[in-house]
Amino acid sequence: MGNIVVSPHDKEGQHHMMATPTSNNPNGGSAATAKNKSEITVLLLGAGESGKSTLFKQVQFFHGVGITHDQERIELIEIVRLNVLENAKNLVAATQHLNIPIEQPENRETAKLIINSLNTNDLEDPSWSKRLYSLWKDAGIQKAYENREKFQLYDSTEYLFENLDRICSDKYVPTVVDVIRTRTKTIGITDMKFDVGDGKQLRLVDVGGQRNERRKWIHFFNTVDAVVFLTSLSEFDLNLYEDNGYWRVKESLRVFNEVVNNALFYKVPFVLLFNKRDLFEKKIATKSFSKYFSGFNEAEEKNPVACIEYMTKLFLNEITEHPLDTVSVKTLSAIDHDNSKQVFEEVKQFIMTQQHRE
Amino acid sequence: MHVIDKQSQLRDISQPFTVVSIRKYYTSFVNHLAPIMTSGVEFLSDSRPLQEYFNVYCVYTSVFSSGNLAPNDNSILSNLNSSICSSINHLDDSNMPIDAAHNSYLVLNQEPSIIFSPNSLLPLWSIILKNAMVDQTMRYKVWNYSISETFTMYALYDKATSMEYVLDSDLVSNREGIVKELEEEIWNDCKLFERVYEIQMREGLGLGFSSISISENRICNETLQNSTFMEEYHQAILRIDLYLNLMLNYSNLVNTTGSLTQMLPSSTFYFMDNLIATFNPTFLVEAIRNVLQNGGFNTYLSYSKPSSNYDMEYFSMLQKSDLKPVSQLMIHPNCFCYYNLIDLFIMILMMGSVIPIIVGSVEDGTPYFIVRKVFTVVFFVMFYAIIGGTVTIAHWINKFRRLKSKYRNAQVTTLESFLEDQQFREMFRTYSKNEFSLENIIMYEELEKLKKNNKVTPQELKSLQEKFLLSSSVHEVNYPSAVKKNFQELLDSYKDEDVSSNDSDSTTQTKSSNSLKQSTGLPKKGTVMLEKMLELVMPELLKNMFDTFSRLKTTPEFGHWFEMKQIQTTELGEEQHQEQPKDEKV
């Protein structure tokens, strides 16, 4: 029966069967040789859960491709619901782990079902909306949630539980915000092309951030025109997903060091984005920032500007090779549509002017 | 292993003789067989026409050419240069291993008139000459024609018999050791392949070994710049081809569990120049089979080109000839394990049912006859139940239940059921390859294989961990640390149990009933462990693959395939009305 020919295609806003960077340049040409082409390749890098895919999705959205269309988002129902289930599972598991009992007996029943048999199809039933919400509001679960730095939990948890009444319905179609809020662990490397005017195309490359995924980055280092490095501000109290016991900030600094000082990027404009500013501001209101950074003045710890300044210094200190005038630092809240649009516009301008100067 | 002894009888050798390992014989042997059996493969990318090799009858070394020979010998050499030898190949330490292999082949089959060699190289020569063929007649022939004529002529040895043969009886008595060494050798080859493959992955030069050309790689990686390393690598892949080739010739041995009980007959192999050589492949086949079963070739098999003879499909066809599933269908290996209470009960019933049979046979009247027959049938049914019927029935019921429950987890099943389609799998693989997430599908296929076996051994668990779960793994899969930790715990618990069960086994060996339980209990534990392991690693793996799938879904290639698939299933549905609802769900 009909053979499927797997071939590359360049339709805008579509995922490519061929993501191989070497297709243009079999011998791995440097960025300099690619200067004249009308395509600008921008790499989104950063450790796990720093918001690369979130920004990627935002860019899709304000270019009117991908998740902008209802049809594409319908495909993502499963993922949103899976997020709900995973969050619920993680919370219930945490109550056991942290020895915090779930208080209401009917919630304990719900918890049992979640751990053992619940699957995403069951969530079509609206009755689950109530049960899950009641579980979420249980004092035990809330206590576990307050201690969420002790286990792995997605940032989307609160949002998803507050929107259960929509999600648990057979007519549910994810909104753009739902999709952007959903945590999806990116596997491998994926790219998308956008028209950015002047007959130029922007090729945005999104990658996975966990350690094993980072090994694959190198495949794209040769063909890059700009690097956007994301790091999460709110990770200062968290440990790694792939290695529980390793501080996320330490990992981010290490990855940043490796990337920014890479010889292939000397001449490439480099943007450092401090993401999750919104979460960060909420977090430092209740948690001690200076507890994690010995060099930080304790009196200033409730002042987000001072904290971010400190973090900036920390990261910029890592730069030993890359020329500082081609590095730009910005803060971002990637789940905020307007903010990410504005920041991305600035990033784009920065990259364009840097290229022009060459 | 076999020391060439009687050193004292060798003249002019100041340094002690090397210890000769029996596996060297296989290595050199296999080295020169490989390019022959896998025709069309260029040996070491050497573009010289084969004809040139056959003209090399004389081999001499720098030691002898630079005037170290006695005057008498020197004159002989100069005579030879012009008269006997059509051309002379220069040989010294630097080009010894490979050239020697080449030349030994020539030596063996063309029977060169003369070989000069410095003493330091003599051991190597003698091994190659002596052992290049295991077949005894061949060895004697080689010995008689080559060594005795050449070496004795120039008195490098006092007499020809000063070196010992490796006798066939030696080979048989030391079988285990030889096979083990060979396995190690084969593993080394597979590891070498994997190592280069890993470099290829890292450097982004493409996945298949076939794309490697030495000159191209030298630019990128220091390891690949090392020409000795590259030669070793090329030899290794040629050898791997030969191993698999041999395995296909003896494919009926691939899946048998015990070791080969008898020596295979010597086989004849046709070389490229129409010369014929016989050798006995028993040890080699046994070693290859062991490595194959332990997954040594998996990376190689999954990355060989689809057009190659040794791809996964070909390999799975070999597995189909396996008789094990058929035997499982009749009698489950776990009988007396799960349901011994029921079995005990049935046994008592059986004894009871003997009484009516005996009573029924007292007279020949019709009622007696009916009683006799009915209870005979009952007796046999119970007999079947006891010898494994209950377990088998329970096994199938469970399997059916699992099949049904599988459809409940819809999201995962969509992908899993799609993956059962070969075309989709290929598409998924290509897409994963392009997105650099091939490790997930590789691991998925590995798990599938384990599922087919319905059990897992501690070794398999360990190799799974080494391949996919450690930060040093070539195919490290994106797992949260909890899964990695739990896997380690699972592995540890399995190992501990294994050790403790072995201990108790040895202490209670006198009780035969106990040891029976132990031996039948093992596969059960393997099955339980398999389920535990799958429960642990499968959901996250499928989630990873689902991320890839969510993007694959938006490609036109997928749309095309899906359309075709739907047409196929509706056609099928018209023929089989019962199947239709199931397919729709899928």
PDB file of N, CA and C in Angstrom, chain A residues 1-7 9 14-21 72 75 78-79 82 86 119-121 154 185-190 210 212-213 215-216 218-220 241-244, chain B residues 201-202 204 408-411 423 427 430-431 434-437 439-440 471 473-474 476-481 484 540 543-544 546-548 551 553-557 560-561 564 568:
ATOM      1  N   MET A   1       0.835  -1.199   0.000  1.00  0.00           N
ATOM      2  CA  MET A   1       0.000   0.000   0.000  1.00  0.00           C
ATOM      3  C   MET A   1       0.874   1.254   0.000  1.00  0.00           C
ATOM      4  N   GLY A   2       0.262   2.348  -0.273  1.00  0.00           N
ATOM      5  CA  GLY A   2       0.968   3.605  -0.537  1.00  0.00           C
ATOM      6  C   GLY A   2       2.178   3.860   0.355  1.00  0.00           C
ATOM      7  N   ASN A   3       3.263   4.068  -0.269  1.00  0.00           N
ATOM      8  CA  ASN A   3       4.479   4.317   0.477  1.00  0.00           C
ATOM      9  C   ASN A   3       4.552   5.779   0.896  1.00  0.00           C
ATOM     10  N   ILE A   4       4.978   5.997   2.072  1.00  0.00           N
ATOM     11  CA  ILE A   4       5.068   7.377   2.519  1.00  0.00           C
ATOM     12  C   ILE A   4       6.475   7.888   2.305  1.00  0.00           C
ATOM     13  N   VAL A   5       6.555   8.930   1.562  1.00  0.00           N
ATOM     14  CA  VAL A   5       7.860   9.507   1.309  1.00  0.00           C
ATOM     15  C   VAL A   5       8.075  10.633   2.298  1.00  0.00           C
ATOM     16  N   VAL A   6       9.070  10.479   3.095  1.00  0.00           N
ATOM     17  CA  VAL A   6       9.348  11.487   4.101  1.00  0.00           C
ATOM     18  C   VAL A   6      10.267  12.533   3.492  1.00  0.00           C
ATOM     19  N   SER A   7       9.751  13.713   3.364  1.00  0.00           N
ATOM     20  CA  SER A   7      10.554  14.726   2.693  1.00  0.00           C
ATOM     21  C   SER A   7      10.464  16.050   3.430  1.00  0.00           C
ATOM     22  N   HIS A   9       9.836  19.994   3.942  1.00  0.00           N
ATOM     23  CA  HIS A   9       8.957  20.961   3.292  1.00  0.00           C
ATOM     24  C   HIS A   9       9.025  22.243   4.104  1.00  0.00           C
ATOM     25  N   GLN A  14       4.914  25.281  10.060  1.00  0.00           N
ATOM     26  CA  GLN A  14       4.676  23.846  10.127  1.00  0.00           C
ATOM     27  C   GLN A  14       5.939  23.169  10.633  1.00  0.00           C
ATOM     28  N   HIS A  15       5.729  22.099  11.371  1.00  0.00           N
ATOM     29  CA  HIS A  15       6.911  21.377  11.824  1.00  0.00           C
ATOM     30  C   HIS A  15       7.550  20.664  10.649  1.00  0.00           C
ATOM     31  N   HIS A  16       8.837  20.515  10.734  1.00  0.00           N
ATOM     32  CA  HIS A  16       9.546  19.965   9.600  1.00  0.00           C
ATOM     33  C   HIS A  16       9.944  18.537   9.840  1.00  0.00           C
ATOM     34  N   MET A  17       9.774  17.755   8.805  1.00  0.00           N
ATOM     35  CA  MET A  17      10.256  16.386   8.916  1.00  0.00           C
ATOM     36  C   MET A  17      11.775  16.396   9.019  1.00  0.00           C
ATOM     37  N   MET A  18      12.371  17.348   8.334  1.00  0.00           N
ATOM     38  CA  MET A  18      13.823  17.403   8.389  1.00  0.00           C
ATOM     39  C   MET A  18      14.250  18.593   9.224  1.00  0.00           C
ATOM     40  N   ALA A  19      14.718  18.311  10.394  1.00  0.00           N
ATOM     41  CA  ALA A  19      15.200  19.403  11.217  1.00  0.00           C
ATOM     42  C   ALA A  19      16.715  19.486  11.158  1.00  0.00           C
ATOM     43  N   THR A  20      17.289  18.591  10.407  1.00  0.00           N
ATOM     44  CA  THR A  20      18.745  18.484  10.397  1.00  0.00           C
ATOM     45  C   THR A  20      19.406  19.773   9.928  1.00  0.00           C
ATOM     46  N   PRO A  21      20.272  20.304  10.754  1.00  0.00           N
ATOM     47  CA  PRO A  21      20.906  21.555  10.382  1.00  0.00           C
ATOM     48  C   PRO A  21      21.895  21.379   9.244  1.00  0.00           C
ATOM     49  N   GLU A  72      -5.553  22.847  15.947  1.00  0.00           N
ATOM     50  CA  GLU A  72      -4.287  22.429  16.567  1.00  0.00           C
ATOM     51  C   GLU A  72      -4.439  22.273  18.071  1.00  0.00           C
ATOM     52  N   GLU A  75      -6.051  19.083  19.415  1.00  0.00           N
ATOM     53  CA  GLU A  75      -5.110  17.963  19.528  1.00  0.00           C
ATOM     54  C   GLU A  75      -4.419  17.931  20.887  1.00  0.00           C
ATOM     55  N   GLU A  78      -5.521  16.192  25.349  1.00  0.00           N
ATOM     56  CA  GLU A  78      -4.899  15.123  26.140  1.00  0.00           C
ATOM     57  C   GLU A  78      -3.771  15.652  27.012  1.00  0.00           C
ATOM     58  N   ILE A  79      -2.995  16.539  26.408  1.00  0.00           N
ATOM     59  CA  ILE A  79      -1.814  17.023  27.132  1.00  0.00           C
ATOM     60  C   ILE A  79      -2.227  17.876  28.318  1.00  0.00           C
ATOM     61  N   LEU A  82      -3.594  15.542  30.877  1.00  0.00           N
ATOM     62  CA  LEU A  82      -2.502  14.766  31.462  1.00  0.00           C
ATOM     63  C   LEU A  82      -1.753  15.611  32.494  1.00  0.00           C
ATOM     64  N   GLU A  86      -1.190  14.599  36.276  1.00  0.00           N
ATOM     65  CA  GLU A  86       0.165  14.495  36.827  1.00  0.00           C
ATOM     66  C   GLU A  86       0.329  15.391  38.045  1.00  0.00           C
ATOM     67  N   ASN A 119      -7.704   7.999  34.305  1.00  0.00           N
ATOM     68  CA  ASN A 119      -6.976   8.393  33.104  1.00  0.00           C
ATOM     69  C   ASN A 119      -7.650   9.576  32.436  1.00  0.00           C
ATOM     70  N   THR A 120      -6.984  10.078  31.413  1.00  0.00           N
ATOM     71  CA  THR A 120      -7.403  11.376  30.871  1.00  0.00           C
ATOM     72  C   THR A 120      -8.817  11.335  30.306  1.00  0.00           C
ATOM     73  N   ASN A 121      -9.262  10.178  29.833  1.00  0.00           N
ATOM     74  CA  ASN A 121     -10.616  10.101  29.289  1.00  0.00           C
ATOM     75  C   ASN A 121     -11.684  10.314  30.359  1.00  0.00           C
ATOM     76  N   TYR A 154       4.780  21.075  38.605  1.00  0.00           N
ATOM     77  CA  TYR A 154       4.782  22.065  37.530  1.00  0.00           C
ATOM     78  C   TYR A 154       4.264  23.404  38.034  1.00  0.00           C
ATOM     79  N   LYS A 185       7.230  18.680  28.490  1.00  0.00           N
ATOM     80  CA  LYS A 185       8.677  18.448  28.461  1.00  0.00           C
ATOM     81  C   LYS A 185       9.077  18.223  27.008  1.00  0.00           C
ATOM     82  N   THR A 186       9.868  19.127  26.461  1.00  0.00           N
ATOM     83  CA  THR A 186      10.270  18.977  25.066  1.00  0.00           C
ATOM     84  C   THR A 186      11.294  17.867  24.939  1.00  0.00           C
ATOM     85  N   ILE A 187      11.061  17.028  23.950  1.00  0.00           N
ATOM     86  CA  ILE A 187      11.997  15.938  23.686  1.00  0.00           C
ATOM     87  C   ILE A 187      12.657  16.233  22.340  1.00  0.00           C
ATOM     88  N   GLY A 188      13.955  16.179  22.329  1.00  0.00           N
ATOM     89  CA  GLY A 188      14.654  16.404  21.066  1.00  0.00           C
ATOM     90  C   GLY A 188      14.721  17.880  20.697  1.00  0.00           C
ATOM     91  N   ILE A 189      14.754  18.135  19.422  1.00  0.00           N
ATOM     92  CA  ILE A 189      14.910  19.497  18.916  1.00  0.00           C
ATOM     93  C   ILE A 189      13.855  19.743  17.850  1.00  0.00           C
ATOM     94  N   THR A 190      13.202  20.873  17.926  1.00  0.00           N
ATOM     95  CA  THR A 190      12.164  21.143  16.946  1.00  0.00           C
ATOM     96  C   THR A 190      12.279  22.595  16.488  1.00  0.00           C
ATOM     97  N   GLN A 210      16.684  19.139  29.649  1.00  0.00           N
ATOM     98  CA  GLN A 210      17.274  18.224  30.631  1.00  0.00           C
ATOM     99  C   GLN A 210      18.647  17.769  30.135  1.00  0.00           C
ATOM    100  N   ASN A 212      20.127  15.012  29.402  1.00  0.00           N
ATOM    101  CA  ASN A 212      20.302  14.130  28.237  1.00  0.00           C
ATOM    102  C   ASN A 212      19.942  14.863  26.948  1.00  0.00           C
ATOM    103  N   GLU A 213      18.988  15.793  27.022  1.00  0.00           N
ATOM    104  CA  GLU A 213      18.584  16.530  25.828  1.00  0.00           C
ATOM    105  C   GLU A 213      19.676  17.513  25.399  1.00  0.00           C
ATOM    106  N   ARG A 215      22.749  17.168  25.276  1.00  0.00           N
ATOM    107  CA  ARG A 215      23.775  16.563  24.423  1.00  0.00           C
ATOM    108  C   ARG A 215      23.466  16.776  22.941  1.00  0.00           C
ATOM    109  N   LYS A 216      22.190  16.975  22.638  1.00  0.00           N
ATOM    110  CA  LYS A 216      21.799  17.076  21.235  1.00  0.00           C
ATOM    111  C   LYS A 216      21.960  18.493  20.692  1.00  0.00           C
ATOM    112  N   ILE A 218      24.389  20.419  20.375  1.00  0.00           N
ATOM    113  CA  ILE A 218      25.581  20.652  19.569  1.00  0.00           C
ATOM    114  C   ILE A 218      25.316  20.552  18.076  1.00  0.00           C
ATOM    115  N   HIS A 219      24.281  19.763  17.734  1.00  0.00           N
ATOM    116  CA  HIS A 219      23.944  19.602  16.328  1.00  0.00           C
ATOM    117  C   HIS A 219      23.578  20.925  15.657  1.00  0.00           C
ATOM    118  N   PHE A 220      23.163  21.891  16.467  1.00  0.00           N
ATOM    119  CA  PHE A 220      22.691  23.136  15.876  1.00  0.00           C
ATOM    120  C   PHE A 220      23.657  24.297  16.060  1.00  0.00           C
ATOM    121  N   TYR A 241      14.872  18.282  37.947  1.00  0.00           N
ATOM    122  CA  TYR A 241      13.920  17.230  37.606  1.00  0.00           C
ATOM    123  C   TYR A 241      14.654  15.925  37.352  1.00  0.00           C
ATOM    124  N   GLU A 242      15.784  16.009  36.638  1.00  0.00           N
ATOM    125  CA  GLU A 242      16.482  14.778  36.277  1.00  0.00           C
ATOM    126  C   GLU A 242      17.481  14.349  37.328  1.00  0.00           C
ATOM    127  N   ASP A 243      17.749  15.203  38.312  1.00  0.00           N
ATOM    128  CA  ASP A 243      18.693  14.840  39.355  1.00  0.00           C
ATOM    129  C   ASP A 243      18.276  15.551  40.632  1.00  0.00           C
ATOM    130  N   ASN A 244      17.391  14.914  41.391  1.00  0.00           N
ATOM    131  CA  ASN A 244      16.864  15.541  42.595  1.00  0.00           C
ATOM    132  C   ASN A 244      17.973  15.565  43.628  1.00  0.00           C
TER     133      ASN A 244
ATOM    134  N   MET B 201      27.027  10.256  16.515  1.00  0.00           N
ATOM    135  CA  MET B 201      25.847  10.940  17.020  1.00  0.00           C
ATOM    136  C   MET B 201      26.213  12.321  17.525  1.00  0.00           C
ATOM    137  N   ARG B 202      27.297  12.354  18.303  1.00  0.00           N
ATOM    138  CA  ARG B 202      27.707  13.608  18.921  1.00  0.00           C
ATOM    139  C   ARG B 202      28.106  14.625  17.863  1.00  0.00           C
ATOM    140  N   GLY B 204      27.128  14.701  14.899  1.00  0.00           N
ATOM    141  CA  GLY B 204      26.048  14.962  13.960  1.00  0.00           C
ATOM    142  C   GLY B 204      26.371  14.557  12.549  1.00  0.00           C
ATOM    143  N   ARG B 408      -8.281   1.152  27.774  1.00  0.00           N
ATOM    144  CA  ARG B 408      -8.822   2.192  28.628  1.00  0.00           C
ATOM    145  C   ARG B 408      -7.959   3.446  28.588  1.00  0.00           C
ATOM    146  N   ASN B 409      -6.680   3.257  28.543  1.00  0.00           N
ATOM    147  CA  ASN B 409      -5.822   4.434  28.553  1.00  0.00           C
ATOM    148  C   ASN B 409      -5.648   4.956  27.130  1.00  0.00           C
ATOM    149  N   ALA B 410      -6.580   5.815  26.770  1.00  0.00           N
ATOM    150  CA  ALA B 410      -6.737   6.121  25.355  1.00  0.00           C
ATOM    151  C   ALA B 410      -5.536   6.822  24.738  1.00  0.00           C
ATOM    152  N   GLN B 411      -5.034   7.837  25.414  1.00  0.00           N
ATOM    153  CA  GLN B 411      -4.000   8.645  24.799  1.00  0.00           C
ATOM    154  C   GLN B 411      -2.782   7.816  24.412  1.00  0.00           C
ATOM    155  N   GLN B 423       4.549   0.874   8.871  1.00  0.00           N
ATOM    156  CA  GLN B 423       4.795   2.098   8.116  1.00  0.00           C
ATOM    157  C   GLN B 423       4.862   3.304   9.045  1.00  0.00           C
ATOM    158  N   MET B 427       7.952   5.874   9.934  1.00  0.00           N
ATOM    159  CA  MET B 427       7.775   7.320   9.865  1.00  0.00           C
ATOM    160  C   MET B 427       8.157   7.952  11.201  1.00  0.00           C
ATOM    161  N   THR B 430      11.904   7.955  11.589  1.00  0.00           N
ATOM    162  CA  THR B 430      12.552   8.997  10.802  1.00  0.00           C
ATOM    163  C   THR B 430      12.348  10.357  11.449  1.00  0.00           C
ATOM    164  N   TYR B 431      11.128  10.586  11.901  1.00  0.00           N
ATOM    165  CA  TYR B 431      10.839  11.883  12.509  1.00  0.00           C
ATOM    166  C   TYR B 431      11.659  12.056  13.791  1.00  0.00           C
ATOM    167  N   ASN B 434      15.163  12.917  13.034  1.00  0.00           N
ATOM    168  CA  ASN B 434      15.357  14.302  12.643  1.00  0.00           C
ATOM    169  C   ASN B 434      15.221  15.260  13.809  1.00  0.00           C
ATOM    170  N   GLU B 435      14.454  14.855  14.780  1.00  0.00           N
ATOM    171  CA  GLU B 435      14.311  15.714  15.964  1.00  0.00           C
ATOM    172  C   GLU B 435      15.285  15.320  17.065  1.00  0.00           C
ATOM    173  N   PHE B 436      16.160  14.395  16.765  1.00  0.00           N
ATOM    174  CA  PHE B 436      17.157  13.941  17.733  1.00  0.00           C
ATOM    175  C   PHE B 436      16.518  13.365  18.988  1.00  0.00           C
ATOM    176  N   SER B 437      15.512  12.540  18.805  1.00  0.00           N
ATOM    177  CA  SER B 437      14.949  11.899  19.989  1.00  0.00           C
ATOM    178  C   SER B 437      14.785  10.405  19.741  1.00  0.00           C
ATOM    179  N   GLU B 439      16.372   8.010  20.901  1.00  0.00           N
ATOM    180  CA  GLU B 439      16.584   7.107  22.039  1.00  0.00           C
ATOM    181  C   GLU B 439      15.281   6.559  22.591  1.00  0.00           C
ATOM    182  N   ASN B 440      14.198   7.325  22.479  1.00  0.00           N
ATOM    183  CA  ASN B 440      12.933   6.867  23.042  1.00  0.00           C
ATOM    184  C   ASN B 440      12.381   5.666  22.289  1.00  0.00           C
ATOM    185  N   SER B 471      23.605   8.572  33.240  1.00  0.00           N
ATOM    186  CA  SER B 471      24.035   9.782  32.529  1.00  0.00           C
ATOM    187  C   SER B 471      25.162   9.457  31.562  1.00  0.00           C
ATOM    188  N   SER B 473      24.944   6.836  29.594  1.00  0.00           N
ATOM    189  CA  SER B 473      24.369   6.011  28.537  1.00  0.00           C
ATOM    190  C   SER B 473      24.426   6.720  27.198  1.00  0.00           C
ATOM    191  N   VAL B 474      24.641   5.915  26.183  1.00  0.00           N
ATOM    192  CA  VAL B 474      24.641   6.475  24.827  1.00  0.00           C
ATOM    193  C   VAL B 474      23.250   7.021  24.502  1.00  0.00           C
ATOM    194  N   GLU B 476      20.723   7.991  26.549  1.00  0.00           N
ATOM    195  CA  GLU B 476      20.046   8.369  27.782  1.00  0.00           C
ATOM    196  C   GLU B 476      18.674   8.956  27.475  1.00  0.00           C
ATOM    197  N   VAL B 477      17.677   8.415  28.158  1.00  0.00           N
ATOM    198  CA  VAL B 477      16.303   8.866  27.949  1.00  0.00           C
ATOM    199  C   VAL B 477      15.959   9.881  29.031  1.00  0.00           C
ATOM    200  N   ASN B 478      15.126  10.837  28.668  1.00  0.00           N
ATOM    201  CA  ASN B 478      14.758  11.911  29.578  1.00  0.00           C
ATOM    202  C   ASN B 478      13.819  11.394  30.663  1.00  0.00           C
ATOM    203  N   TYR B 479      14.385  10.989  31.776  1.00  0.00           N
ATOM    204  CA  TYR B 479      13.597  10.492  32.893  1.00  0.00           C
ATOM    205  C   TYR B 479      13.784  11.385  34.109  1.00  0.00           C
ATOM    206  N   PRO B 480      12.722  11.560  34.898  1.00  0.00           N
ATOM    207  CA  PRO B 480      12.906  12.258  36.161  1.00  0.00           C
ATOM    208  C   PRO B 480      13.744  11.417  37.111  1.00  0.00           C
ATOM    209  N   SER B 481      14.374  12.087  38.065  1.00  0.00           N
ATOM    210  CA  SER B 481      15.325  11.353  38.902  1.00  0.00           C
ATOM    211  C   SER B 481      14.630  10.275  39.707  1.00  0.00           C
ATOM    212  N   LYS B 484      14.681   7.066  37.832  1.00  0.00           N
ATOM    213  CA  LYS B 484      16.021   6.496  37.793  1.00  0.00           C
ATOM    214  C   LYS B 484      16.370   5.855  39.129  1.00  0.00           C
ATOM    215  N   GLU B 540       6.391   7.184  31.448  1.00  0.00           N
ATOM    216  CA  GLU B 540       7.202   8.361  31.153  1.00  0.00           C
ATOM    217  C   GLU B 540       7.768   8.292  29.733  1.00  0.00           C
ATOM    218  N   LYS B 543       5.172   9.174  27.391  1.00  0.00           N
ATOM    219  CA  LYS B 543       4.949  10.619  27.448  1.00  0.00           C
ATOM    220  C   LYS B 543       5.985  11.337  26.583  1.00  0.00           C
ATOM    221  N   ASN B 544       7.224  10.899  26.717  1.00  0.00           N
ATOM    222  CA  ASN B 544       8.274  11.486  25.883  1.00  0.00           C
ATOM    223  C   ASN B 544       7.944  11.320  24.405  1.00  0.00           C
ATOM    224  N   PHE B 546       5.125  10.829  23.156  1.00  0.00           N
ATOM    225  CA  PHE B 546       3.920  11.563  22.801  1.00  0.00           C
ATOM    226  C   PHE B 546       4.245  13.014  22.433  1.00  0.00           C
ATOM    227  N   ASP B 547       5.255  13.557  23.069  1.00  0.00           N
ATOM    228  CA  ASP B 547       5.668  14.912  22.728  1.00  0.00           C
ATOM    229  C   ASP B 547       6.140  14.970  21.275  1.00  0.00           C
ATOM    230  N   THR B 548       6.936  13.978  20.907  1.00  0.00           N
ATOM    231  CA  THR B 548       7.382  13.898  19.512  1.00  0.00           C
ATOM    232  C   THR B 548       6.181  13.699  18.591  1.00  0.00           C
ATOM    233  N   ARG B 551       3.941  16.609  17.498  1.00  0.00           N
ATOM    234  CA  ARG B 551       4.421  17.420  16.367  1.00  0.00           C
ATOM    235  C   ARG B 551       4.355  16.659  15.047  1.00  0.00           C
ATOM    236  N   LYS B 553       2.131  14.669  14.284  1.00  0.00           N
ATOM    237  CA  LYS B 553       0.724  14.728  13.891  1.00  0.00           C
ATOM    238  C   LYS B 553       0.427  15.868  12.929  1.00  0.00           C
ATOM    239  N   THR B 554       1.152  16.972  13.062  1.00  0.00           N
ATOM    240  CA  THR B 554       0.830  18.139  12.251  1.00  0.00           C
ATOM    241  C   THR B 554       1.498  18.106  10.882  1.00  0.00           C
ATOM    242  N   THR B 555       2.277  17.072  10.621  1.00  0.00           N
ATOM    243  CA  THR B 555       2.948  17.027   9.312  1.00  0.00           C
ATOM    244  C   THR B 555       2.023  16.394   8.270  1.00  0.00           C
ATOM    245  N   PRO B 556       2.158  16.801   7.026  1.00  0.00           N
ATOM    246  CA  PRO B 556       1.336  16.202   5.960  1.00  0.00           C
ATOM    247  C   PRO B 556       1.613  14.716   5.790  1.00  0.00           C
ATOM    248  N   GLU B 557       2.848  14.297   6.089  1.00  0.00           N
ATOM    249  CA  GLU B 557       3.173  12.882   5.967  1.00  0.00           C
ATOM    250  C   GLU B 557       2.266  12.050   6.858  1.00  0.00           C
ATOM    251  N   HIS B 560      -1.306  11.976   5.479  1.00  0.00           N
ATOM    252  CA  HIS B 560      -1.395  11.039   4.372  1.00  0.00           C
ATOM    253  C   HIS B 560      -1.525   9.606   4.881  1.00  0.00           C
ATOM    254  N   TRP B 561      -0.655   9.287   5.813  1.00  0.00           N
ATOM    255  CA  TRP B 561      -0.664   7.926   6.349  1.00  0.00           C
ATOM    256  C   TRP B 561      -1.986   7.635   7.040  1.00  0.00           C
ATOM    257  N   MET B 564      -4.792   6.901   4.664  1.00  0.00           N
ATOM    258  CA  MET B 564      -4.654   5.542   4.141  1.00  0.00           C
ATOM    259  C   MET B 564      -5.105   4.521   5.162  1.00  0.00           C
ATOM    260  N   GLN B 568      -8.068   1.744   4.972  1.00  0.00           N
ATOM    261  CA  GLN B 568      -7.804   0.318   5.189  1.00  0.00           C
ATOM    262  C   GLN B 568      -8.708  -0.263   6.258  1.00  0.00           C
TER     263      GLN B 568
END
